[in-house]
mmCIF file of C-alpha atoms in Angstrom:
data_model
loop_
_atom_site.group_PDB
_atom_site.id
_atom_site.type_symbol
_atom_site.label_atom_id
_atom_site.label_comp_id
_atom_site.label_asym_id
_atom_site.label_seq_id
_atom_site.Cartn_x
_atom_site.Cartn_y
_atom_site.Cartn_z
ATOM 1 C CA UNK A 1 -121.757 -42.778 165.122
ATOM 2 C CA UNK A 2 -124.314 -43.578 162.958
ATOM 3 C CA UNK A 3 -124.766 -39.316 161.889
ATOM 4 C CA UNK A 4 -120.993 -39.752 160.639
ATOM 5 C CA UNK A 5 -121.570 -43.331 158.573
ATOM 6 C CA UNK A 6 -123.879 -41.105 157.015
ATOM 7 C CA UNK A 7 -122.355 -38.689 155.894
ATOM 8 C CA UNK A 8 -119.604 -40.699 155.042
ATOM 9 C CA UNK A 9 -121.677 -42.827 152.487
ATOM 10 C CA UNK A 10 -123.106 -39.823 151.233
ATOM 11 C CA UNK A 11 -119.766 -38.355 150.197
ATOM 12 C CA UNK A 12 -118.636 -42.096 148.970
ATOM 13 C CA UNK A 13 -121.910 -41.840 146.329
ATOM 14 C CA UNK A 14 -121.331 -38.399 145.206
ATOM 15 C CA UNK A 15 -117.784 -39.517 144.214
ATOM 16 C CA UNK A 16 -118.781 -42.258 142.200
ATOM 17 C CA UNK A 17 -121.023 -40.434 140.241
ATOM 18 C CA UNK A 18 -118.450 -37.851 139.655
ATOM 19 C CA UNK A 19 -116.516 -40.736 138.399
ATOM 20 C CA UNK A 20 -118.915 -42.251 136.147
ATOM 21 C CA UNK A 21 -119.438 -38.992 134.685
ATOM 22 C CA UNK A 22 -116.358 -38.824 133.777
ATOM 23 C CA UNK A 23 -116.035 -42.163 132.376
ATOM 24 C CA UNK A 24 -118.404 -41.330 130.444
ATOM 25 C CA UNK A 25 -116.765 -38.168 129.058
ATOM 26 C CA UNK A 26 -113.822 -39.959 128.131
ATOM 27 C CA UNK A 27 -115.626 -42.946 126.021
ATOM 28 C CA UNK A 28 -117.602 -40.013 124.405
ATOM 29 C CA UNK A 29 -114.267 -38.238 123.480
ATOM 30 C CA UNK A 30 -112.384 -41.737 122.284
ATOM 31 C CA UNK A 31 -115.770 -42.467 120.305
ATOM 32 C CA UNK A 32 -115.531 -39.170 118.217
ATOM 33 C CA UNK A 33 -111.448 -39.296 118.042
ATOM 34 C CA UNK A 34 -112.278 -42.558 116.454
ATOM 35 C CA UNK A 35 -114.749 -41.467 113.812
ATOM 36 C CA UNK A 36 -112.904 -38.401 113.198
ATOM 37 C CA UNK A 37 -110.045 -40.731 112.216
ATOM 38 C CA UNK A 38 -112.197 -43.305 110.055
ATOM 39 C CA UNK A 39 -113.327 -40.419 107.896
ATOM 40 C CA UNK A 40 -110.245 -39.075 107.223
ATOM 41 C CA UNK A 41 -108.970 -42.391 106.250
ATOM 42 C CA UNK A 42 -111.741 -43.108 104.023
ATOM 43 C CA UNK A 43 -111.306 -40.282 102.190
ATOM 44 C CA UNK A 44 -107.432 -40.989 102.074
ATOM 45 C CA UNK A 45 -108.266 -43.941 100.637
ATOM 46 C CA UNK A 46 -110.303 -42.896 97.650
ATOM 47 C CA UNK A 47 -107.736 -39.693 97.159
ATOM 48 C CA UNK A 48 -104.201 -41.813 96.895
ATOM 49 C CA UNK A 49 -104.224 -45.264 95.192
ATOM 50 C CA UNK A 50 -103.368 -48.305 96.787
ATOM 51 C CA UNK A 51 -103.253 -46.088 100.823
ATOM 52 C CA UNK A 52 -102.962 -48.386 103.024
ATOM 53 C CA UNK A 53 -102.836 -47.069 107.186
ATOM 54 C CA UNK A 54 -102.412 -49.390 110.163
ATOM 55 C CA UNK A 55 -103.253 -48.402 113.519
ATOM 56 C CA UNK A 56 -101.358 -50.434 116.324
ATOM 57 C CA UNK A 57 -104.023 -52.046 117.992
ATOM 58 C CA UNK A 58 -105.716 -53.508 114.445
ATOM 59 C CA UNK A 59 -104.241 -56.823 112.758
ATOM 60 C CA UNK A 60 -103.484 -55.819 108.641
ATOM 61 C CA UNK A 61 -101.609 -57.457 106.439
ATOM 62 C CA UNK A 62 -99.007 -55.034 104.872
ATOM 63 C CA UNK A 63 -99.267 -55.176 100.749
ATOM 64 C CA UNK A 64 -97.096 -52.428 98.800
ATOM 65 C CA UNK A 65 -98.760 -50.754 95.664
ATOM 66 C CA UNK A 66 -96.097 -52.824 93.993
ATOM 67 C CA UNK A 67 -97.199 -55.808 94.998
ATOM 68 C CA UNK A 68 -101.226 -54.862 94.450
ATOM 69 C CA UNK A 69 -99.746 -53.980 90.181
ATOM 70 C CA UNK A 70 -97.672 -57.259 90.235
ATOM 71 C CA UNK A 71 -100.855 -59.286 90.855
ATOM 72 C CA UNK A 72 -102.477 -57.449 88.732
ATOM 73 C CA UNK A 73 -100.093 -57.338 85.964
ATOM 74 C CA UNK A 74 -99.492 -61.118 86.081
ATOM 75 C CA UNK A 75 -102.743 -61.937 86.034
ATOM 76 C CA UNK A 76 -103.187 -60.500 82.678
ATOM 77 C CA UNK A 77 -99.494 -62.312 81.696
ATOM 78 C CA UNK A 78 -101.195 -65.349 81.575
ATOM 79 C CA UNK A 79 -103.569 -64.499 78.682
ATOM 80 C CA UNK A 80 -102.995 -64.475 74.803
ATOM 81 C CA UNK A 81 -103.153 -61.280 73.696
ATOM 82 C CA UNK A 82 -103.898 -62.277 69.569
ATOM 83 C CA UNK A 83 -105.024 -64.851 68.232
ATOM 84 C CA UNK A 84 -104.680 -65.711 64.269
ATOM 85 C CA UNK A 85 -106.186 -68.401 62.074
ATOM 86 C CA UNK A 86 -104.943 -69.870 59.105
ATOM 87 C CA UNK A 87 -106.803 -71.871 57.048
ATOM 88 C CA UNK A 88 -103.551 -73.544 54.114
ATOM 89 C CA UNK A 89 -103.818 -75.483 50.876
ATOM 90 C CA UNK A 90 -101.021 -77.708 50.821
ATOM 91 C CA UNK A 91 -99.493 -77.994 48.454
ATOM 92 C CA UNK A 92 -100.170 -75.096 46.243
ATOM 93 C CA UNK A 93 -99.806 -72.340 49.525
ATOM 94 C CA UNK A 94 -95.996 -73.465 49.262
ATOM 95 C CA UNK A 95 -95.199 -73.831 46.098
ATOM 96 C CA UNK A 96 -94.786 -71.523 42.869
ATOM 97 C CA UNK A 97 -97.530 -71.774 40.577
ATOM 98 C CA UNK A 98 -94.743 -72.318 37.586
ATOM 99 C CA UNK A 99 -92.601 -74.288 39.164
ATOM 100 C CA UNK A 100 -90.227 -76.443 36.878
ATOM 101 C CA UNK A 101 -91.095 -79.938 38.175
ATOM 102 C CA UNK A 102 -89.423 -82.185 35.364
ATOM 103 C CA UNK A 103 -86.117 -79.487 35.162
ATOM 104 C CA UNK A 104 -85.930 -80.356 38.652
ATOM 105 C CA UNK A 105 -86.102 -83.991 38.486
ATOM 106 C CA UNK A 106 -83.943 -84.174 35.896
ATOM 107 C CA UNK A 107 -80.988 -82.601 37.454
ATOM 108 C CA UNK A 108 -81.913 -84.753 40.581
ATOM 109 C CA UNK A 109 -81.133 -87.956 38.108
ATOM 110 C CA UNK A 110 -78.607 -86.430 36.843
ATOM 111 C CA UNK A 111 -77.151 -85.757 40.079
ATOM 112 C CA UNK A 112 -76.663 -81.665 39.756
ATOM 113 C CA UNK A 113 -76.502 -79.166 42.783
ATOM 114 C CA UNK A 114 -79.696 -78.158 43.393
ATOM 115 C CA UNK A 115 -80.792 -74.939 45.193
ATOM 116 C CA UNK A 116 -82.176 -75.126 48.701
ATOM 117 C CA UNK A 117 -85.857 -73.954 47.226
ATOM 118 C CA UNK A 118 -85.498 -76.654 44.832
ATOM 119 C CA UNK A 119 -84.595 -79.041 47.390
ATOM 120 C CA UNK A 120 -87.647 -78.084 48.907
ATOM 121 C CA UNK A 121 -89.234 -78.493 46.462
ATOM 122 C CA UNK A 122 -88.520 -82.061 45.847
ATOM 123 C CA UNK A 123 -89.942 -83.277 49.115
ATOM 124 C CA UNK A 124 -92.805 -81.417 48.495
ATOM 125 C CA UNK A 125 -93.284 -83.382 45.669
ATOM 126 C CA UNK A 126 -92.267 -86.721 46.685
ATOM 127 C CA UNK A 127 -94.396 -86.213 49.977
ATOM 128 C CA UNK A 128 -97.848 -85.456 47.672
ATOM 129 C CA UNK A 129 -96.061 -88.674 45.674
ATOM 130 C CA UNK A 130 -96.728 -90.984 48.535
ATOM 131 C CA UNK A 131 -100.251 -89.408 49.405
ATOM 132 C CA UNK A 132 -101.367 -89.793 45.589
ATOM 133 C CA UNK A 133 -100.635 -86.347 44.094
ATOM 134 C CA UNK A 134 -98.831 -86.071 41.302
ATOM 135 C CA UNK A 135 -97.654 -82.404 40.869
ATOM 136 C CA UNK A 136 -96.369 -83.081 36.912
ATOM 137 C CA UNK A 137 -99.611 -82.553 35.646
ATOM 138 C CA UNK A 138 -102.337 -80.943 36.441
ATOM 139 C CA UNK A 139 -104.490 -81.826 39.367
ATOM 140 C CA UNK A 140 -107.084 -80.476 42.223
ATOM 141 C CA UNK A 141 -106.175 -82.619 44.844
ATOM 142 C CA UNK A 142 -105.539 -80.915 48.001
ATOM 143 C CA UNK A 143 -105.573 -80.903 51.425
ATOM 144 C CA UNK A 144 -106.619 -77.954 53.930
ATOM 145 C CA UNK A 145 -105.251 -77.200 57.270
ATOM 146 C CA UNK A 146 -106.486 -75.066 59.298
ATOM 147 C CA UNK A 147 -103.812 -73.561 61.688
ATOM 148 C CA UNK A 148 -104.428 -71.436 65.459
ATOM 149 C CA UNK A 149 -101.593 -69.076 66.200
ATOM 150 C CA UNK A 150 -101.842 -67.613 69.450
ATOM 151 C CA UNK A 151 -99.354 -65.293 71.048
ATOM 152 C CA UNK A 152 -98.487 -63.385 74.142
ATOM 153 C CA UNK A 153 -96.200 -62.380 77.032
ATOM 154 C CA UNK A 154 -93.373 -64.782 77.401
ATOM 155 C CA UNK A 155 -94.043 -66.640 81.154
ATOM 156 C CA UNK A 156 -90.813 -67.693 81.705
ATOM 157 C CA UNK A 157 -89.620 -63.905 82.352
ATOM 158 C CA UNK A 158 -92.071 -62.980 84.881
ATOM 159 C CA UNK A 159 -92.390 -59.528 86.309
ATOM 160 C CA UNK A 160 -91.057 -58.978 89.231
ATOM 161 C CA UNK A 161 -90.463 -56.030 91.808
ATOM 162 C CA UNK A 162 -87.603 -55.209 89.794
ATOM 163 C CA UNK A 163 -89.219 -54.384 86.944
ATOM 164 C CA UNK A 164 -91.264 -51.875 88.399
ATOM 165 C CA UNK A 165 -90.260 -47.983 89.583
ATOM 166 C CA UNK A 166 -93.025 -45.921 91.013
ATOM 167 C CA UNK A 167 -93.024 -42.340 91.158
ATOM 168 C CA UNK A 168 -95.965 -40.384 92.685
ATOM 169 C CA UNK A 169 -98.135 -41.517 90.815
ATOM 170 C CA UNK A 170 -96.288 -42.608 87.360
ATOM 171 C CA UNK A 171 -95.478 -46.116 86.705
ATOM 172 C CA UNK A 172 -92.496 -47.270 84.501
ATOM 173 C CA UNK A 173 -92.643 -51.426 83.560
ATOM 174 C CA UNK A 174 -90.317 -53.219 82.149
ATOM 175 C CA UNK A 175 -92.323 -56.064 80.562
ATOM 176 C CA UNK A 176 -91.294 -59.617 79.225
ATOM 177 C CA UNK A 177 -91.198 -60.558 75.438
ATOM 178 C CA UNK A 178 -93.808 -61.602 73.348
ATOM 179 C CA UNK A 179 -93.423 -65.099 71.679
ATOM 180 C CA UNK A 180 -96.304 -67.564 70.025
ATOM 181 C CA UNK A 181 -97.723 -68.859 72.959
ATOM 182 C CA UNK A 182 -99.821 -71.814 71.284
ATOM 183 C CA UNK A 183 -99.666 -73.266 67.840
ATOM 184 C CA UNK A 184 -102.595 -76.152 67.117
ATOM 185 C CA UNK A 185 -103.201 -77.990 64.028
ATOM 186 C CA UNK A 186 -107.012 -78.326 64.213
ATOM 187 C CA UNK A 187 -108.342 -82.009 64.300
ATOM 188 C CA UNK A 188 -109.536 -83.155 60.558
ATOM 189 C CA UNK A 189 -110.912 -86.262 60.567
ATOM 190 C CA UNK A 190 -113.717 -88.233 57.878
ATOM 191 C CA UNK A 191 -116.942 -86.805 59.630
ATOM 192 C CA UNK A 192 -115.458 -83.365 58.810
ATOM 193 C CA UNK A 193 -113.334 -83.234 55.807
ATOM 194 C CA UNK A 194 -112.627 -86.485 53.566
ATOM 195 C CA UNK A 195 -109.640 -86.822 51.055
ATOM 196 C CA UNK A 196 -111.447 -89.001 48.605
ATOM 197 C CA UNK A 197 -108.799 -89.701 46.478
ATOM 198 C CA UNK A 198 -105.781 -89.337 49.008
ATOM 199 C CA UNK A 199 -104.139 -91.751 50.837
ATOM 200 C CA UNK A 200 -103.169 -89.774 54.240
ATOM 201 C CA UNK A 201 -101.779 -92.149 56.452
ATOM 202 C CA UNK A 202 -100.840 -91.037 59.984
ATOM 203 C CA UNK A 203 -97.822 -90.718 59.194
ATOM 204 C CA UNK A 204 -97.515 -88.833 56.149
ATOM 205 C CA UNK A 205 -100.330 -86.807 58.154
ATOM 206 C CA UNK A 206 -97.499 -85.760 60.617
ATOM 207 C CA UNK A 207 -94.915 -85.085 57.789
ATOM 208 C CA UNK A 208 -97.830 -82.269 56.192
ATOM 209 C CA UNK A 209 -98.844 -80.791 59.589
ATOM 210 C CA UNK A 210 -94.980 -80.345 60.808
ATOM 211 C CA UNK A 211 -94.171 -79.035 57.322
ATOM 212 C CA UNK A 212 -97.419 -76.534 57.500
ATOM 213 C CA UNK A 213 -96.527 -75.687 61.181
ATOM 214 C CA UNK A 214 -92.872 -74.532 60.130
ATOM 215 C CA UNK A 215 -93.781 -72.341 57.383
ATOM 216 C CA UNK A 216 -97.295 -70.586 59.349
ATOM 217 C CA UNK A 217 -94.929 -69.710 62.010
ATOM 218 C CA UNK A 218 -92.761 -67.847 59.774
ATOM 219 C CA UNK A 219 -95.733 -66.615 57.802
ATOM 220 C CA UNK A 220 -97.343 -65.219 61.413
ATOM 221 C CA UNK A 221 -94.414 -63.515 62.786
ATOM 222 C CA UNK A 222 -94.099 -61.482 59.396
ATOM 223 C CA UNK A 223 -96.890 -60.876 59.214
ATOM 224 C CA UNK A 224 -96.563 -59.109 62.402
ATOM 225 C CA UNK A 225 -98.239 -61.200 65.172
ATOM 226 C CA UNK A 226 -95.717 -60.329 67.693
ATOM 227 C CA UNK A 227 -96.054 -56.980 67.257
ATOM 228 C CA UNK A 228 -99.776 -56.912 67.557
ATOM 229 C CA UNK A 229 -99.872 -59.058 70.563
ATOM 230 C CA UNK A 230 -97.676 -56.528 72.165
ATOM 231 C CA UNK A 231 -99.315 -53.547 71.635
ATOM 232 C CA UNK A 232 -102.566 -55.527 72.704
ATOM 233 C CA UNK A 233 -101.097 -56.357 75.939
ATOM 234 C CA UNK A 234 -99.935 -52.748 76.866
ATOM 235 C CA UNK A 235 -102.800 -51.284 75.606
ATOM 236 C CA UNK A 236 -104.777 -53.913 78.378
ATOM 237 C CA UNK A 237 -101.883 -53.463 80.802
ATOM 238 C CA UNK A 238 -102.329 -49.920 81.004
ATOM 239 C CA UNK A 239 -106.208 -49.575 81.038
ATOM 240 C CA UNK A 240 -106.592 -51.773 84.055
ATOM 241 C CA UNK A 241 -103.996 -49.862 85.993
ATOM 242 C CA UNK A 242 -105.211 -46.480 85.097
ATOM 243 C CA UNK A 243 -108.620 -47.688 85.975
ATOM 244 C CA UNK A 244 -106.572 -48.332 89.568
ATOM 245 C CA UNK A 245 -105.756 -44.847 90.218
ATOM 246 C CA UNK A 246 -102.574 -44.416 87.738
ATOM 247 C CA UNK A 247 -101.969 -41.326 85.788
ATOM 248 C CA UNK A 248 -99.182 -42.230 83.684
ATOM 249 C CA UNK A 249 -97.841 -46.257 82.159
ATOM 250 C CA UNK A 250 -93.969 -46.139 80.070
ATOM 251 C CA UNK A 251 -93.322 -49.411 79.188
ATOM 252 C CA UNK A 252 -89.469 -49.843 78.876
ATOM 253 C CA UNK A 253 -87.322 -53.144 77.365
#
């Protein structure tokens, strides 16, 4: 009895040792498999932009190569793309040097039709008037405003998945318009500019700066602030992207 428990155990060793052996095999195997794997996905990952592989038994959250270039893209949307400063003299910036001020009044009194530029005109003249200017005559009173333009992509027409169409590795992007994103009328105030001989009320402060903000607007977008601000923003647009991985960026309406 005791010859045959013997034996018995013996034979009961030997196969768990074959077995552990061959555990150990198989881990060895799955270990390399798994390497093998990792390295061709890293290299994958450097060779297509944006790869993205999941294996089954690892958590990832899927993102599309669109969605990576729309967070990249509207990141950059929120930025001004050009920025101008003007610095006016009102009211000689909008005015003609030769302007007929007493032909003017005088069919005002008289009570003639009067041109829209002369109309103009006139409140120019009665708003320097009420602030102590008297445009009949000669005079160097002034007053300087300094104006900040800034413009770029239009927010309310965001990108979306819809403007985008990617092929291989060509994108084409349909991108909002560009509008003045920010007009300011820098802060002048006594410790910084002083109208000695001006009386600039508030109000009559408000009536310049609106009149000044009008006519700079114009005055930007001809001279060709939109324009600039959207070749800027491509010009950004597509440098980050190619920097991404991209070959190729058509911008489309």
């Amino acid at each position: 009895m005791e010859l045959k428990k013997w034996i018995f155990d013996g034979e009961k060793s030997v196969s768990n040792k074959s077995k552990g052996k061959m555990t150990g095999k198989l881990i060895k195997l799955f270990l390399i498999i798994l390497l093998t794997l990792s390295a061709v996905l890293f290299t994958l990952k450097f060779a297509i932009p944006d790869f993205n592989f999941h294996l089954p038994f690892i958590y990832t959250k899927n993102i599309t190569a669109t969605e990576i270039i729309l967070k990249k893209i509207n990141k950059i949307s929120t930025l001004s793309t050009v920025e101008y400063i003007y610095k006016s003299v009102f009211p000689y910036d909008f005015i003609e040097k030769d302007t007929p001020w007493r032909k003017i009044l005088s069919k005002r009194i008289k009570g003639d039709d009067l041109t829209e530029t002369e109309n103009e005109n006139l409140w120019i003249f009665d708003l320097c008037q009420s602030i102590g200017i008297n445009l009949e005559y000669d005079t160097y009173d002034f007053v300087v405003i300094t104006s900040i333009v800034k413009a770029g992509f239009n927010l309310e027409n965001t990108i979306g998945k819809n403007n985008i169409i990617i092929d291989g590795k060509n994108i084409t992007l349909k991108i909002p318009g560009i509008i003045i994103t920010k007009f300011t009328i820098e802060d002048t105030d006594s410790t910084r500019y002083s109208y000695p001989d001006l009386d600039v009320d508030p109000m009559n402060w408000k009536k310049i700066t609106d009149y000044v903000e009008r006519k700079t607007r114009i005055r930007v977008i001809e001279d060709g602030i939109l324009k600039n601000a959207e070749e800027r923003g491509k010009d950004f647009i597509r440098s980050i992207l190619i920097e991404s991985g991209w070959d190729n960026i058509i911008f489309v309406q």
